Amino acid sequence: MIVKRFVINSSGTNCYVFHRENGNEAVIIDPGSKNLKVVFDYLLSNNLKPVACLLTHSHFDHIEGIDEIVEKEIPVYASEKEIPLLENDNYNLSRIFGSPMTVSAASVMALKDGDIINLADFDIKVMETPGHTAGSVCYYIESENVLFTGDTLFCGTFGRTDFPTGNGKIMRSTLTYLLENMPPETICYAGHNEETTIASEQDLLDNWGFML
């Protein structure tokens, strides 16, 4: 499995492309910039067809490139619980940060917890991981020991819970589940900063950083 990371905006958001080493299909995760040229240049130079775009959650810095994705007729997937946020420019924070945008529910294929979708020759499990937002999800590829965590789990920390639909108690429960149930060797590709592993984050909750 090849995972290519692009830091594509001023928020330091990670957009990922993953694919088989000798495959010809690829999946995009979190297209957080209105300019995705670097992403599509990579796909073109490696003769890769983008077959899907997965959203970990709805915040503007993870979805700003959706219009280009839709224009290119690449299917977009997100949690069914996150669609109300995609449709609301206050909830997705785009209005607060000065560039209002929404994503129509008609443009999104809704996912629910436990769904397994096969894309680019990978079985991808949808895991609801609320806390940062109500509809945040992680995408787990068990065969590769890979978990795309969005803004749920970072290297050494976790996503904020003070934005619309965020919840600190729920986030703690989510993180506890991940740290206690995911294989220690699982590689976590986060929405910001470098990747980490489940094993590396076992002390995370000992340094819980806000009041519950």
PDB file of C-alpha atoms in Angstrom, residues 30-169:
ATOM      1  CA  ASP A  30     -10.045  15.128   2.806  1.00  0.00           C
ATOM      2  CA  PRO A  31      -9.525  17.495  -0.145  1.00  0.00           C
ATOM      3  CA  GLY A  32      -9.070  20.609   1.975  1.00  0.00           C
ATOM      4  CA  SER A  33      -8.007  23.143  -0.644  1.00  0.00           C
ATOM      5  CA  LYS A  34      -9.619  24.899  -3.583  1.00  0.00           C
ATOM      6  CA  ASN A  35      -6.396  24.194  -5.454  1.00  0.00           C
ATOM      7  CA  LEU A  36      -5.807  20.453  -5.720  1.00  0.00           C
ATOM      8  CA  LYS A  37      -3.328  20.653  -8.598  1.00  0.00           C
ATOM      9  CA  VAL A  38      -0.572  18.913  -6.636  1.00  0.00           C
ATOM     10  CA  VAL A  39      -2.925  16.038  -5.881  1.00  0.00           C
ATOM     11  CA  PHE A  40      -4.114  15.566  -9.443  1.00  0.00           C
ATOM     12  CA  ASP A  41      -0.590  15.973 -10.784  1.00  0.00           C
ATOM     13  CA  TYR A  42       0.447  13.063  -8.567  1.00  0.00           C
ATOM     14  CA  LEU A  43      -2.432  10.945  -9.810  1.00  0.00           C
ATOM     15  CA  LEU A  44      -1.661  11.772 -13.423  1.00  0.00           C
ATOM     16  CA  SER A  45       2.072  11.131 -13.137  1.00  0.00           C
ATOM     17  CA  ASN A  46       1.400   7.733 -11.584  1.00  0.00           C
ATOM     18  CA  ASN A  47      -1.358   6.769 -14.033  1.00  0.00           C
ATOM     19  CA  LEU A  48      -3.900   6.547 -11.240  1.00  0.00           C
ATOM     20  CA  LYS A  49      -7.649   6.933 -11.608  1.00  0.00           C
ATOM     21  CA  PRO A  50      -9.328   8.512  -8.531  1.00  0.00           C
ATOM     22  CA  VAL A  51     -12.323   6.301  -7.793  1.00  0.00           C
ATOM     23  CA  ALA A  52     -13.541   7.937  -4.579  1.00  0.00           C
ATOM     24  CA  CYS A  53     -13.102  10.790  -2.145  1.00  0.00           C
ATOM     25  CA  LEU A  54     -13.600  10.038   1.548  1.00  0.00           C
ATOM     26  CA  LEU A  55     -14.340  12.743   4.127  1.00  0.00           C
ATOM     27  CA  THR A  56     -13.388  12.198   7.755  1.00  0.00           C
ATOM     28  CA  HIS A  57     -15.570  15.138   8.816  1.00  0.00           C
ATOM     29  CA  SER A  58     -17.077  18.353   7.494  1.00  0.00           C
ATOM     30  CA  HIS A  59     -14.832  21.210   8.632  1.00  0.00           C
ATOM     31  CA  PHE A  60     -13.956  23.673   5.885  1.00  0.00           C
ATOM     32  CA  ASP A  61     -10.232  22.934   5.982  1.00  0.00           C
ATOM     33  CA  HIS A  62     -10.979  19.327   5.009  1.00  0.00           C
ATOM     34  CA  ILE A  63     -13.610  19.951   2.319  1.00  0.00           C
ATOM     35  CA  GLU A  64     -12.711  23.128   0.396  1.00  0.00           C
ATOM     36  CA  GLY A  65     -11.821  21.167  -2.722  1.00  0.00           C
ATOM     37  CA  ILE A  66     -15.113  19.307  -2.946  1.00  0.00           C
ATOM     38  CA  ASP A  67     -16.369  21.341  -5.913  1.00  0.00           C
ATOM     39  CA  GLU A  68     -13.432  20.196  -8.048  1.00  0.00           C
ATOM     40  CA  ILE A  69     -13.922  16.610  -6.891  1.00  0.00           C
ATOM     41  CA  VAL A  70     -17.602  16.708  -7.845  1.00  0.00           C
ATOM     42  CA  GLU A  71     -16.856  18.402 -11.174  1.00  0.00           C
ATOM     43  CA  LYS A  72     -14.527  15.525 -12.014  1.00  0.00           C
ATOM     44  CA  GLU A  73     -17.364  13.097 -11.171  1.00  0.00           C
ATOM     45  CA  ILE A  74     -15.434  11.425  -8.359  1.00  0.00           C
ATOM     46  CA  PRO A  75     -17.872   9.922  -5.828  1.00  0.00           C
ATOM     47  CA  VAL A  76     -17.758  11.585  -2.395  1.00  0.00           C
ATOM     48  CA  TYR A  77     -18.420   9.620   0.799  1.00  0.00           C
ATOM     49  CA  ALA A  78     -19.107  10.906   4.319  1.00  0.00           C
ATOM     50  CA  SER A  79     -20.916   9.817   7.454  1.00  0.00           C
ATOM     51  CA  GLU A  80     -24.665  10.222   7.272  1.00  0.00           C
ATOM     52  CA  LYS A  81     -24.417  12.073  10.606  1.00  0.00           C
ATOM     53  CA  GLU A  82     -22.075  14.653   9.104  1.00  0.00           C
ATOM     54  CA  ILE A  83     -24.250  15.689   6.173  1.00  0.00           C
ATOM     55  CA  PRO A  84     -26.158  18.359   8.186  1.00  0.00           C
ATOM     56  CA  LEU A  85     -22.807  19.995   8.924  1.00  0.00           C
ATOM     57  CA  LEU A  86     -21.743  19.865   5.302  1.00  0.00           C
ATOM     58  CA  GLU A  87     -24.941  21.726   4.411  1.00  0.00           C
ATOM     59  CA  ASN A  88     -24.466  24.448   7.069  1.00  0.00           C
ATOM     60  CA  ASP A  89     -21.687  27.009   6.646  1.00  0.00           C
ATOM     61  CA  ASN A  90     -21.749  27.899  10.334  1.00  0.00           C
ATOM     62  CA  TYR A  91     -21.391  24.290  11.461  1.00  0.00           C
ATOM     63  CA  ASN A  92     -18.644  23.514   8.948  1.00  0.00           C
ATOM     64  CA  LEU A  93     -16.857  26.709  10.106  1.00  0.00           C
ATOM     65  CA  SER A  94     -16.424  28.121   6.612  1.00  0.00           C
ATOM     66  CA  ARG A  95     -18.451  31.248   7.398  1.00  0.00           C
ATOM     67  CA  ILE A  96     -16.597  31.837  10.667  1.00  0.00           C
ATOM     68  CA  PHE A  97     -13.272  31.641   8.851  1.00  0.00           C
ATOM     69  CA  GLY A  98     -14.345  33.983   6.062  1.00  0.00           C
ATOM     70  CA  SER A  99     -15.156  31.825   3.054  1.00  0.00           C
ATOM     71  CA  PRO A 100     -18.710  30.448   3.330  1.00  0.00           C
ATOM     72  CA  MET A 101     -19.363  27.184   1.519  1.00  0.00           C
ATOM     73  CA  THR A 102     -21.743  24.261   1.709  1.00  0.00           C
ATOM     74  CA  VAL A 103     -21.908  20.790   0.218  1.00  0.00           C
ATOM     75  CA  SER A 104     -25.226  19.459  -1.025  1.00  0.00           C
ATOM     76  CA  ALA A 105     -26.403  16.154   0.398  1.00  0.00           C
ATOM     77  CA  ALA A 106     -27.092  15.099  -3.185  1.00  0.00           C
ATOM     78  CA  SER A 107     -23.325  15.205  -3.837  1.00  0.00           C
ATOM     79  CA  VAL A 108     -22.503  12.779  -1.020  1.00  0.00           C
ATOM     80  CA  MET A 109     -22.883   9.048  -0.577  1.00  0.00           C
ATOM     81  CA  ALA A 110     -23.871   8.516   3.056  1.00  0.00           C
ATOM     82  CA  LEU A 111     -22.006   6.035   5.244  1.00  0.00           C
ATOM     83  CA  LYS A 112     -22.851   4.553   8.606  1.00  0.00           C
ATOM     84  CA  ASP A 113     -20.844   2.895  11.345  1.00  0.00           C
ATOM     85  CA  GLY A 114     -19.627  -0.564  10.383  1.00  0.00           C
ATOM     86  CA  ASP A 115     -20.018  -0.134   6.635  1.00  0.00           C
ATOM     87  CA  ILE A 116     -17.309  -1.815   4.584  1.00  0.00           C
ATOM     88  CA  ILE A 117     -16.662  -0.341   1.171  1.00  0.00           C
ATOM     89  CA  ASN A 118     -14.292  -1.762  -1.405  1.00  0.00           C
ATOM     90  CA  LEU A 119     -12.327   0.920  -3.218  1.00  0.00           C
ATOM     91  CA  ALA A 120      -9.078   0.668  -5.196  1.00  0.00           C
ATOM     92  CA  ASP A 121      -8.888  -3.022  -4.185  1.00  0.00           C
ATOM     93  CA  PHE A 122      -9.042  -2.276  -0.436  1.00  0.00           C
ATOM     94  CA  ASP A 123     -11.760  -3.217   2.034  1.00  0.00           C
ATOM     95  CA  ILE A 124     -12.300  -0.053   4.055  1.00  0.00           C
ATOM     96  CA  LYS A 125     -14.253  -0.141   7.301  1.00  0.00           C
ATOM     97  CA  VAL A 126     -16.153   2.937   8.443  1.00  0.00           C
ATOM     98  CA  MET A 127     -15.760   3.614  12.164  1.00  0.00           C
ATOM     99  CA  GLU A 128     -17.870   6.297  13.825  1.00  0.00           C
ATOM    100  CA  THR A 129     -15.555   8.306  16.087  1.00  0.00           C
ATOM    101  CA  PRO A 130     -17.569  11.279  17.372  1.00  0.00           C
ATOM    102  CA  GLY A 131     -16.149  13.953  19.616  1.00  0.00           C
ATOM    103  CA  HIS A 132     -14.510  16.442  17.272  1.00  0.00           C
ATOM    104  CA  THR A 133     -17.835  16.521  15.424  1.00  0.00           C
ATOM    105  CA  ALA A 134     -20.903  14.336  15.797  1.00  0.00           C
ATOM    106  CA  GLY A 135     -20.288  12.619  12.478  1.00  0.00           C
ATOM    107  CA  SER A 136     -16.515  12.244  12.512  1.00  0.00           C
ATOM    108  CA  VAL A 137     -15.332   8.892  11.194  1.00  0.00           C
ATOM    109  CA  CYS A 138     -12.095   6.966  10.860  1.00  0.00           C
ATOM    110  CA  TYR A 139     -11.389   4.683   7.917  1.00  0.00           C
ATOM    111  CA  TYR A 140      -9.754   1.376   8.816  1.00  0.00           C
ATOM    112  CA  ILE A 141      -7.950  -0.874   6.365  1.00  0.00           C
ATOM    113  CA  GLU A 142      -7.289  -3.944   8.473  1.00  0.00           C
ATOM    114  CA  SER A 143      -5.234  -5.790   5.870  1.00  0.00           C
ATOM    115  CA  GLU A 144      -2.701  -2.927   5.883  1.00  0.00           C
ATOM    116  CA  ASN A 145      -2.843  -2.023   9.608  1.00  0.00           C
ATOM    117  CA  VAL A 146      -3.849   1.503   8.582  1.00  0.00           C
ATOM    118  CA  LEU A 147      -6.329   3.911  10.166  1.00  0.00           C
ATOM    119  CA  PHE A 148      -7.116   7.336   8.726  1.00  0.00           C
ATOM    120  CA  THR A 149      -8.113   9.298  11.826  1.00  0.00           C
ATOM    121  CA  GLY A 150      -8.987  12.770  10.556  1.00  0.00           C
ATOM    122  CA  ASP A 151      -9.138  15.203  13.483  1.00  0.00           C
ATOM    123  CA  THR A 152      -9.999  12.530  16.031  1.00  0.00           C
ATOM    124  CA  LEU A 153      -6.474  11.376  16.876  1.00  0.00           C
ATOM    125  CA  PHE A 154      -3.224  13.196  16.178  1.00  0.00           C
ATOM    126  CA  CYS A 155       0.370  12.404  17.054  1.00  0.00           C
ATOM    127  CA  GLY A 156       0.455  13.168  20.768  1.00  0.00           C
ATOM    128  CA  THR A 157      -2.920  14.863  20.967  1.00  0.00           C
ATOM    129  CA  PHE A 158      -6.513  14.910  19.665  1.00  0.00           C
ATOM    130  CA  GLY A 159      -8.989  17.185  17.939  1.00  0.00           C
ATOM    131  CA  ARG A 160     -10.733  20.131  19.539  1.00  0.00           C
ATOM    132  CA  THR A 161     -14.189  19.579  20.954  1.00  0.00           C
ATOM    133  CA  ASP A 162     -15.440  23.169  21.260  1.00  0.00           C
ATOM    134  CA  PHE A 163     -16.748  23.527  17.709  1.00  0.00           C
ATOM    135  CA  PRO A 164     -20.399  22.847  16.728  1.00  0.00           C
ATOM    136  CA  THR A 165     -21.470  19.265  17.626  1.00  0.00           C
ATOM    137  CA  GLY A 166     -18.135  18.594  19.376  1.00  0.00           C
ATOM    138  CA  ASN A 167     -18.246  16.989  22.811  1.00  0.00           C
ATOM    139  CA  GLY A 168     -15.386  16.370  25.246  1.00  0.00           C
ATOM    140  CA  LYS A 169     -16.934  13.452  27.100  1.00  0.00           C
TER     141      LYS A 169
END
